[in-house]
Coordinates of C-alpha atoms in Angstrom, one line a residue:
M1 CA 96.8 88.1 70.5
G2 CA 97.1 89.5 74.1
K3 CA 97.1 87.6 77.4
I4 CA 94.0 86.3 78.9
F5 CA 92.8 85.0 82.3
N6 CA 93.1 81.3 82.1
I7 CA 90.8 78.7 83.9
T8 CA 91.8 75.5 82.0
A9 CA 94.8 73.3 82.3
C10 CA 98.2 74.8 83.1
C11 CA 98.9 78.6 83.1
N12 CA 101.7 80.1 81.1
P13 CA 103.0 83.5 82.1
T14 CA 103.6 84.5 78.5
L15 CA 100.0 83.7 77.6
H16 CA 98.0 84.3 80.8
Y17 CA 97.6 86.8 83.5
M18 CA 99.0 85.1 86.6
A19 CA 99.8 85.7 90.2
D20 CA 103.6 85.8 90.9
I21 CA 104.3 82.5 92.6
S22 CA 108.1 82.9 92.9
S23 CA 107.9 83.1 96.7
R24 CA 105.8 79.9 96.8
L25 CA 108.3 78.1 94.6
A26 CA 111.2 79.2 96.9
Q27 CA 109.3 77.8 99.9
I28 CA 108.7 74.5 98.1
K29 CA 112.4 74.4 97.1
E30 CA 113.3 74.5 100.8
Y31 CA 111.5 71.2 101.3
I32 CA 113.4 69.7 98.3
D33 CA 116.8 71.1 99.5
R34 CA 116.2 69.3 102.8
G35 CA 115.5 66.0 100.9
E36 CA 111.9 65.8 102.0
Y37 CA 109.3 63.4 100.7
F38 CA 105.9 65.2 100.8
T39 CA 102.4 65.5 99.3
I40 CA 100.8 68.6 97.8
N41 CA 97.1 67.8 98.3
R42 CA 94.7 70.6 97.5
A43 CA 91.2 70.8 96.1
R44 CA 90.4 70.6 92.4
Q45 CA 91.6 73.5 90.2
Y46 CA 93.8 74.9 92.9
G47 CA 96.8 75.5 90.7
K48 CA 98.8 72.4 91.6
T49 CA 99.8 71.5 88.0
T50 CA 100.8 75.1 87.2
T51 CA 102.9 75.2 90.3
L52 CA 104.6 71.9 89.6
R53 CA 105.5 72.9 86.1
A54 CA 106.9 76.2 87.2
L55 CA 108.8 74.4 90.0
K56 CA 110.5 72.1 87.4
D57 CA 112.1 75.1 85.7
Y58 CA 112.8 76.8 89.0
I59 CA 115.0 74.0 90.3
A60 CA 116.4 72.7 87.0
D61 CA 119.9 74.1 87.6
E62 CA 120.4 72.1 90.8
Y63 CA 118.3 68.9 90.2
Y64 CA 117.1 66.5 87.6
V65 CA 113.3 66.5 87.8
I66 CA 111.5 63.3 86.8
S67 CA 108.0 64.7 86.3
M68 CA 105.2 62.3 85.7
D69 CA 101.4 62.6 85.4
F70 CA 99.7 59.4 86.4
Q71 CA 96.5 60.4 84.7
M72 CA 98.3 60.7 81.3
Q73 CA 101.1 58.1 81.7
M74 CA 99.6 55.4 83.9
S75 CA 96.2 54.1 82.9
S76 CA 94.2 51.9 85.2
A77 CA 95.4 48.8 83.3
K78 CA 99.0 49.6 84.3
F79 CA 98.1 48.9 87.9
K80 CA 97.0 45.3 87.2
N81 CA 100.0 43.8 89.0
E82 CA 103.5 44.7 90.1
N83 CA 105.1 43.7 86.8
T84 CA 102.7 45.7 84.7
F85 CA 103.2 48.8 86.9
S86 CA 106.9 48.4 87.1
V87 CA 107.3 48.1 83.3
A88 CA 105.1 51.1 82.6
F89 CA 106.9 53.2 85.3
A90 CA 110.3 52.2 84.0
K91 CA 109.5 53.1 80.4
A92 CA 108.2 56.5 81.5
F93 CA 111.2 57.0 83.8
I94 CA 113.7 56.2 81.0
R95 CA 111.9 58.4 78.5
I96 CA 111.9 61.4 80.8
I97 CA 115.6 61.1 81.6
Q98 CA 116.5 60.7 77.9
N99 CA 114.5 63.9 77.2
L100 CA 116.2 66.0 79.8
E101 CA 117.6 69.1 78.0
I102 CA 120.9 68.8 79.8
C103 CA 123.0 65.8 78.7
I104 CA 123.4 63.2 81.4
T105 CA 126.8 61.7 82.2
K106 CA 128.2 58.6 80.6
E107 CA 127.9 56.7 83.9
M108 CA 124.3 57.7 84.3
E109 CA 123.5 56.8 80.7
K110 CA 125.1 53.4 81.3
Q111 CA 122.8 52.7 84.2
V112 CA 119.7 53.8 82.2
K113 CA 120.7 51.4 79.5
N114 CA 120.9 48.6 82.0
L115 CA 117.3 49.3 82.9
E116 CA 116.4 49.4 79.2
K117 CA 118.1 46.0 78.8
A118 CA 116.1 44.5 81.6
L119 CA 112.9 45.7 79.8
K120 CA 114.0 43.9 76.7
E121 CA 115.5 40.7 78.1
N122 CA 113.8 40.1 81.5
I123 CA 110.6 42.2 81.2
E124 CA 108.4 39.6 83.0
D125 CA 110.8 39.5 86.0
L126 CA 110.8 43.3 86.5
E127 CA 108.8 44.0 89.6
L128 CA 109.0 46.8 92.2
V129 CA 112.1 45.5 94.1
E130 CA 114.0 45.2 90.8
L131 CA 112.7 48.6 89.6
F132 CA 113.9 50.4 92.7
Q133 CA 117.3 48.7 92.5
Y134 CA 117.8 50.1 89.0
I135 CA 116.6 53.5 90.2
S136 CA 119.0 53.4 93.1
D137 CA 121.9 52.6 90.7
I138 CA 120.9 55.6 88.5
C139 CA 120.8 57.9 91.6
K140 CA 124.2 56.6 92.7
V141 CA 126.0 57.9 89.6
S142 CA 123.9 60.9 88.8
D143 CA 125.8 64.2 88.8
K144 CA 122.7 65.9 90.2
P145 CA 120.2 64.8 92.8
L146 CA 117.0 63.3 91.3
V147 CA 113.6 64.7 92.3
L148 CA 110.5 62.6 91.4
V149 CA 107.3 64.6 90.9
I150 CA 104.0 62.7 90.3
D151 CA 100.9 64.7 89.5
E152 CA 97.3 63.4 89.5
V153 CA 98.3 60.7 91.9
D154 CA 94.7 60.3 92.8
S155 CA 94.2 58.0 89.8
A156 CA 96.3 55.4 91.6
A157 CA 95.3 56.0 95.2
N158 CA 92.8 53.2 95.6
N159 CA 95.1 50.4 94.5
Q160 CA 97.3 47.9 96.3
V161 CA 100.1 48.1 93.8
F162 CA 100.4 51.8 94.4
L163 CA 100.6 51.2 98.1
D164 CA 103.4 48.7 97.5
F165 CA 105.1 51.4 95.3
L166 CA 104.8 53.8 98.3
A167 CA 106.3 51.2 100.6
Q168 CA 109.4 50.9 98.4
L169 CA 109.8 54.7 98.3
R170 CA 109.5 54.7 102.1
G171 CA 112.0 51.9 102.5
Y172 CA 114.6 53.7 100.3
Y173 CA 113.9 56.9 102.1
I174 CA 114.6 55.3 105.5
D175 CA 117.7 53.5 104.2
R176 CA 119.1 56.3 102.0
G177 CA 122.2 56.6 104.2
Q178 CA 123.3 53.2 102.9
S179 CA 121.4 52.9 99.6
P180 CA 121.3 55.7 97.0
A181 CA 117.8 57.0 96.6
L182 CA 115.7 59.7 95.1
H183 CA 116.6 63.0 96.8
S184 CA 113.1 64.2 97.1
V185 CA 109.6 62.9 96.1
I186 CA 106.5 65.0 95.6
L187 CA 103.0 63.5 95.1
A188 CA 100.3 65.9 94.0
G189 CA 96.5 65.4 94.0
V190 CA 93.3 66.1 95.8
Y191 CA 93.4 63.2 98.2
D192 CA 95.9 63.2 101.1
I193 CA 98.0 60.1 100.4
K194 CA 99.6 60.5 103.8
N195 CA 96.3 59.7 105.5
L196 CA 94.8 57.7 102.7
K197 CA 91.6 55.9 103.5
G198 CA 90.5 53.3 101.0
K199 CA 89.4 49.8 100.3
F200 CA 92.5 48.1 98.9
R201 CA 91.6 44.4 98.8
P202 CA 88.3 42.7 97.9
G203 CA 86.3 42.0 101.1
E204 CA 88.4 44.4 103.2
E205 CA 86.9 47.0 105.4
H206 CA 87.9 50.6 104.8
K207 CA 91.0 51.4 106.8
N208 CA 93.9 53.8 107.0
N209 CA 97.0 51.9 105.9
S210 CA 99.1 54.2 103.7
P211 CA 102.8 53.7 104.1
W212 CA 103.4 57.3 103.2
N213 CA 103.8 58.3 106.8
I214 CA 107.3 59.4 106.2
A215 CA 106.0 62.5 104.3
A216 CA 106.7 65.9 105.7
D217 CA 103.8 68.2 106.5
F218 CA 103.4 70.6 103.6
K219 CA 102.5 74.0 104.9
V220 CA 103.0 76.3 101.9
E221 CA 100.0 78.5 101.1
M222 CA 98.8 77.7 97.6
G223 CA 95.9 80.2 97.5
F224 CA 96.3 83.8 96.3
S225 CA 96.6 86.6 98.7
E226 CA 95.1 90.1 98.2
N227 CA 98.6 91.2 97.0
D228 CA 98.8 88.3 94.6
I229 CA 95.5 89.3 93.0
S230 CA 96.7 93.0 92.9
G231 CA 99.7 91.8 91.0
M232 CA 97.6 90.0 88.4
L233 CA 95.4 93.1 88.0
Q234 CA 98.4 95.4 87.7
D235 CA 99.7 93.2 84.8
Y236 CA 96.2 93.4 83.2
E237 CA 96.1 97.2 83.7
K238 CA 99.4 97.7 81.9
D239 CA 97.8 96.2 78.8
H240 CA 94.3 97.8 79.0
A241 CA 94.5 101.0 81.1
T242 CA 91.0 100.7 82.5
G243 CA 91.6 103.1 85.3
M244 CA 90.2 100.6 87.8
D245 CA 90.9 101.0 91.5
I246 CA 93.2 97.9 91.7
S247 CA 93.4 97.8 95.5
N248 CA 89.6 97.8 95.9
I249 CA 88.9 95.3 93.1
A250 CA 91.6 93.0 94.5
K251 CA 90.1 93.3 97.9
L252 CA 86.6 92.5 96.5
V253 CA 87.8 89.5 94.6
Y254 CA 89.6 88.2 97.7
E255 CA 86.6 88.7 99.9
Y256 CA 84.4 86.5 97.7
T257 CA 87.0 83.9 96.7
S258 CA 89.4 83.7 99.7
G259 CA 92.1 83.4 97.0
Y260 CA 90.9 80.1 95.5
P261 CA 93.0 80.3 92.2
F262 CA 90.3 79.0 89.8
L263 CA 87.6 81.4 91.2
V264 CA 90.0 84.4 91.1
S265 CA 90.9 83.8 87.5
K266 CA 87.3 82.9 86.6
I267 CA 85.7 86.0 88.0
C268 CA 88.3 88.2 86.4
K269 CA 87.8 86.4 83.1
I270 CA 84.0 87.0 83.2
I271 CA 84.5 90.7 83.9
D272 CA 87.0 91.0 81.0
E273 CA 85.3 88.8 78.4
E274 CA 81.5 88.9 79.3
I275 CA 80.7 92.0 81.4
A276 CA 82.8 94.5 79.5
G277 CA 81.0 95.3 76.3
S278 CA 77.6 94.3 77.6
K279 CA 74.6 96.6 77.5
N280 CA 75.1 98.0 81.0
F281 CA 78.9 98.0 80.9
P282 CA 79.9 99.1 77.4
E283 CA 83.5 99.9 78.3
L284 CA 86.2 98.1 80.2
K285 CA 86.3 101.0 82.7
A286 CA 82.7 100.5 83.6
A287 CA 83.1 96.7 84.0
W288 CA 86.0 96.9 86.4
T289 CA 83.9 98.5 89.2
Y290 CA 81.9 97.2 92.2
K291 CA 78.7 96.9 90.1
G292 CA 80.6 95.2 87.3
F293 CA 82.1 92.7 89.8
L294 CA 78.6 91.9 91.2
E295 CA 77.4 91.3 87.7
A296 CA 80.3 88.9 87.1
E297 CA 79.6 87.2 90.4
K298 CA 76.0 86.6 89.4
V299 CA 77.1 85.1 86.1
L300 CA 79.6 82.8 87.9
I301 CA 77.0 81.6 90.4
G302 CA 74.5 80.9 87.7
E303 CA 76.8 78.9 85.5
K304 CA 77.5 75.2 85.3
N305 CA 81.2 74.5 85.5
T306 CA 83.3 71.5 86.4
L307 CA 84.3 72.8 89.8
F308 CA 80.7 73.4 91.0
E309 CA 79.6 70.1 89.5
S310 CA 82.4 68.3 91.3
M311 CA 81.4 70.0 94.6
I312 CA 77.8 69.0 94.4
N313 CA 78.6 65.5 93.2
K314 CA 80.8 65.1 96.4
L315 CA 77.7 65.9 98.5
Y316 CA 75.8 63.1 96.7
D317 CA 78.7 60.7 97.0
F318 CA 79.4 61.4 100.7
P319 CA 76.3 62.1 102.8
E320 CA 78.4 62.9 105.8
L321 CA 79.8 65.9 103.8
E322 CA 76.3 67.1 103.0
Q323 CA 75.5 66.9 106.7
I324 CA 78.5 69.0 107.8
V325 CA 77.9 71.6 105.1
Y326 CA 74.2 71.9 106.0
L327 CA 74.9 72.3 109.7
T328 CA 77.5 75.0 109.0
L329 CA 75.1 76.9 106.7
F330 CA 71.8 76.7 108.5
T331 CA 71.9 76.0 112.2
G332 CA 74.3 78.7 113.4
K333 CA 75.9 76.1 115.7
E334 CA 79.6 76.3 116.1
I335 CA 81.3 73.2 114.9
A336 CA 84.7 72.8 116.5
Y337 CA 87.5 72.2 114.1
N338 CA 89.1 68.8 114.7
P339 CA 91.5 67.6 112.0
L340 CA 91.2 64.1 113.4
D341 CA 87.5 64.0 112.7
Q342 CA 87.1 62.1 109.4
E343 CA 84.1 64.2 108.1
I344 CA 85.9 67.4 108.9
S345 CA 89.1 66.1 107.4
M346 CA 87.3 65.1 104.2
A347 CA 85.5 68.3 103.9
E348 CA 88.7 70.3 104.3
M349 CA 90.5 68.0 101.8
F350 CA 87.9 68.7 99.1
G351 CA 88.2 72.5 99.9
F352 CA 84.7 72.9 101.3
I353 CA 85.7 74.2 104.7
K354 CA 88.5 75.9 106.5
N355 CA 89.5 76.5 110.1
I356 CA 88.7 79.9 111.5
N357 CA 89.8 80.4 115.1
G358 CA 89.1 76.7 115.9
T359 CA 85.7 76.5 114.3
V360 CA 84.5 75.2 110.9
A361 CA 83.6 77.7 108.2
I362 CA 82.8 77.4 104.5
T363 CA 86.0 78.1 102.5
N364 CA 84.8 81.2 100.6
R365 CA 81.7 83.3 99.9
I366 CA 81.2 81.8 96.4
F367 CA 81.1 78.3 97.7
E368 CA 78.7 79.3 100.4
I369 CA 76.3 80.7 97.8
V370 CA 76.6 77.6 95.6
F371 CA 75.8 75.4 98.6
Y372 CA 72.9 77.6 99.7
N373 CA 71.5 77.4 96.2
F374 CA 71.9 73.6 96.2
F375 CA 69.9 73.2 99.4
L376 CA 67.3 75.9 99.0
T377 CA 66.4 75.1 95.4
S378 CA 66.1 71.4 95.9
A379 CA 62.8 69.9 94.7
R380 CA 61.7 69.3 98.3
N381 CA 62.3 73.0 99.3
Q382 CA 60.7 74.4 96.2
N383 CA 57.6 72.5 97.2
T384 CA 57.3 74.2 100.6
D385 CA 54.5 76.7 101.2
I386 CA 56.9 79.6 102.0
Y387 CA 58.8 79.1 98.7
K388 CA 55.6 79.0 96.7
A389 CA 54.4 82.2 98.5
A390 CA 57.6 84.0 97.5
L391 CA 57.1 82.9 93.9
H392 CA 53.6 84.4 94.0
D393 CA 54.8 87.7 95.5
K394 CA 58.2 88.1 93.8
N395 CA 57.2 90.8 91.3
S396 CA 55.7 93.0 94.1
F397 CA 59.1 93.9 95.6
I398 CA 61.0 95.4 92.7
N399 CA 60.7 99.2 92.4
N400 CA 62.6 100.8 89.5
G401 CA 65.0 97.9 89.5
Y402 CA 65.7 98.0 93.3
L403 CA 64.5 95.6 96.0
D404 CA 61.9 97.0 98.4
M405 CA 63.2 95.2 101.5
E406 CA 60.7 96.7 103.9
L407 CA 57.7 95.5 101.9
L408 CA 59.4 92.1 101.6
L409 CA 59.6 91.8 105.3
E410 CA 56.0 92.9 105.7
R411 CA 54.8 90.1 103.4
F412 CA 57.2 87.6 105.0
I413 CA 55.6 88.3 108.4
V414 CA 52.2 87.7 107.1
H415 CA 53.1 84.4 105.4
F416 CA 55.2 83.1 108.3
N417 CA 52.4 83.8 110.8
D418 CA 49.8 82.2 108.5
L419 CA 51.9 79.1 107.9
Y420 CA 53.7 78.5 111.1
G421 CA 52.1 80.8 113.7
D422 CA 50.2 77.9 115.5
Q423 CA 53.1 75.5 115.6
T424 CA 55.9 77.3 117.3
D425 CA 56.2 74.6 119.9
R426 CA 57.4 72.3 117.1
F427 CA 59.5 75.0 115.4
N428 CA 63.3 74.8 115.6
E429 CA 65.1 78.1 115.9
E430 CA 67.3 77.4 112.9
D431 CA 64.1 76.8 110.8
G432 CA 63.4 80.5 111.0
R433 CA 66.6 81.3 109.2
K434 CA 66.1 78.7 106.6
Y435 CA 62.5 79.8 105.9
F436 CA 63.5 83.4 105.4
L437 CA 66.2 82.4 103.0
L438 CA 63.7 80.1 101.2
Y439 CA 61.4 83.1 100.9
L440 CA 64.2 85.4 99.8
K441 CA 65.8 83.1 97.2
P442 CA 63.2 83.1 94.4
I443 CA 62.6 86.8 94.8
I444 CA 66.2 87.9 94.1
N445 CA 67.1 84.9 91.9
G446 CA 68.6 85.9 88.6
T447 CA 69.3 89.5 89.6
G448 CA 71.0 89.3 93.0
N449 CA 72.7 87.0 95.5
Y450 CA 73.2 86.9 99.2
Y451 CA 75.8 85.5 101.6
I452 CA 76.0 85.1 105.4
E453 CA 78.6 87.3 107.2
S454 CA 80.7 84.7 109.0
R455 CA 81.8 87.0 111.8
T456 CA 78.2 87.2 113.1
R457 CA 77.0 83.7 112.4
N458 CA 75.9 82.0 115.6
M459 CA 72.8 80.5 117.2
E460 CA 71.4 83.9 118.2
R461 CA 72.4 86.2 115.4
T462 CA 73.1 86.0 111.7
D463 CA 73.7 88.9 109.3
V464 CA 72.6 88.3 105.7
I465 CA 74.3 90.5 103.1
I466 CA 72.2 90.9 100.0
D467 CA 73.8 92.2 96.7
Y468 CA 71.0 93.3 94.4
N469 CA 71.5 95.4 91.3
G470 CA 74.6 97.0 92.6
E471 CA 73.1 97.8 96.0
Q472 CA 74.0 96.2 99.3
I473 CA 71.3 95.4 101.9
I474 CA 72.1 94.2 105.4
I475 CA 69.5 92.3 107.4
E476 CA 70.1 90.8 110.8
L477 CA 68.3 87.6 111.7
K478 CA 68.1 86.8 115.4
I479 CA 66.1 85.1 118.1
W480 CA 64.3 87.4 120.6
R481 CA 66.0 87.3 124.0
G482 CA 64.4 90.2 125.7
N483 CA 64.5 94.0 125.4
S484 CA 68.1 94.5 126.7
Y485 CA 69.5 91.9 124.3
N486 CA 67.5 93.5 121.4
Q487 CA 69.0 96.9 122.2
R488 CA 72.5 95.5 122.1
G489 CA 71.6 94.0 118.7
E490 CA 70.4 97.4 117.4
E491 CA 73.7 99.0 118.4
Q492 CA 75.7 96.2 116.8
L493 CA 73.8 96.5 113.6
A494 CA 74.2 100.3 113.6
N495 CA 78.0 99.8 114.0
Y496 CA 77.9 97.2 111.2
L497 CA 76.1 99.7 108.9
E498 CA 78.9 102.2 109.6
H499 CA 81.5 99.6 108.5
Y500 CA 79.6 99.2 105.3
H501 CA 79.0 102.9 104.8
L502 CA 75.2 102.4 104.8
K503 CA 72.5 104.5 106.4
K504 CA 69.7 101.9 106.6
G505 CA 69.6 98.3 107.9
Y506 CA 67.0 95.7 108.7
M507 CA 66.3 93.3 111.6
L508 CA 64.2 90.2 111.6
S509 CA 63.5 88.8 115.1
Y510 CA 61.9 85.4 115.7
N511 CA 59.9 85.8 118.9
F512 CA 58.4 82.5 120.3
N513 CA 56.7 84.2 123.3
K514 CA 53.0 83.8 123.4
N515 CA 52.5 87.5 124.1
K516 CA 54.7 88.7 121.3
Q517 CA 53.8 91.8 119.2
T518 CA 54.5 91.2 115.5
G519 CA 54.9 93.7 112.8
I520 CA 57.4 96.4 111.7
K521 CA 58.7 99.5 113.5
H522 CA 61.5 102.1 112.7
I523 CA 64.3 102.9 115.1
L524 CA 66.8 105.8 114.8
I525 CA 70.3 105.3 116.2
G526 CA 72.5 108.2 115.4
D527 CA 72.2 108.7 111.7
K528 CA 71.2 105.1 111.1
I529 CA 67.6 104.0 110.4
L530 CA 66.8 100.4 111.5
V531 CA 63.7 98.7 110.2
E532 CA 62.7 96.1 112.7
A533 CA 60.4 93.2 111.8
T534 CA 59.1 90.7 114.4
V535 CA 57.4 87.4 113.7

């Protein structure tokens, strides 16, 4: 059986199409060579485990790698107290050393047996201090430096015994000039242990008190670049000879995923296994095209998977996250990126946002669509009059499979003026954007998607890009600021259409002046046709 795109567990280059992560491994090895203790904290399904397993083989010639998975090897019961944890950790440590493929020295074997003896004869006396003394003795006689790697460290994070364990690591790190210690330690998970915030004792307030402040800042890029995605597709193309334009498909995948590893593999997997061979894309060659990609994106957005479920659950668990995501999506307000702000730090830790030129932005286009769907299709929003009007009208706008955007705008103007025309004094500007998206959503649902162009998202202008049945439609939403401002907007939209190789674009202006003139008109700028709608 040939290779596949993998989205579950660890990737294997002999079984799966993968990005070449050798340069990433080399960068991580530099941290290890310097003897750094550090944390690899990235969002869920970001390739952490795959990277750590590849790293183990990458550095095996120079280091003994003690690789643990707290989720598999350290159940919650093991954190009952110091003794229970120390015993469980010691057993796992011994087993890993004894299973190392390269035989350890006699001196090292002797120290390991001393730890085994303590487990047999003085098991109730083995606590963290004693555990680290034995580990120090092993490090002292080892013929190679020892590197400790702990994956899924989140399962232990909210636990005082784990904090005490980190304190011991910190102590040996500081004193390693006098006491032999682990050469390097890597903790991997979603939560940033270095700035851990948790409730560690009954009755305590939440506070930052992690002793992992000796950790080096980890600045290795874990996401895939456009070149990384091209490499995966080149590997795939060698096996399947689809004739795809690798450069353009890689660019498209990156534009929608921003290199989020799970999303990259997932959308490629959908094209390969679901789109290819379907009614509209009977061959692989047809599937690996722009239209095939959009069909795969539609499938991805419409499915229920563990990543999307986790994202939405986080919004329910942390209302402050829901607030920052909502503000970013709907208000057009620039939210300054401040890594010391707890809400921003948390949203970034979960992979929801990123820093673009000092402002907060949703991490990628796919996440943005998922979040929009979450907010716009809530029971409360589906009960709004504008949403109900769209449901009533939805079949009117499809002509031979294509979206009649001009007719959609005409009907939106009518509904908007009927529903909100007499209450503009109470109407927030951002509500205009929200209500148009509420009207648009049920009309294109199931066939198309839309996203907001981040480069033009602000309080006065927002460009919505609609992907519908393989066609791209650009509509600019803006607040009316007078004729001169409107003319500048027309020129900007015309330039934007040139960038997207489109001849026709749309503008929707919200005019809150009492003497406004609503309706639709057509403007010709060069060879571009602009359909302007005013409410």
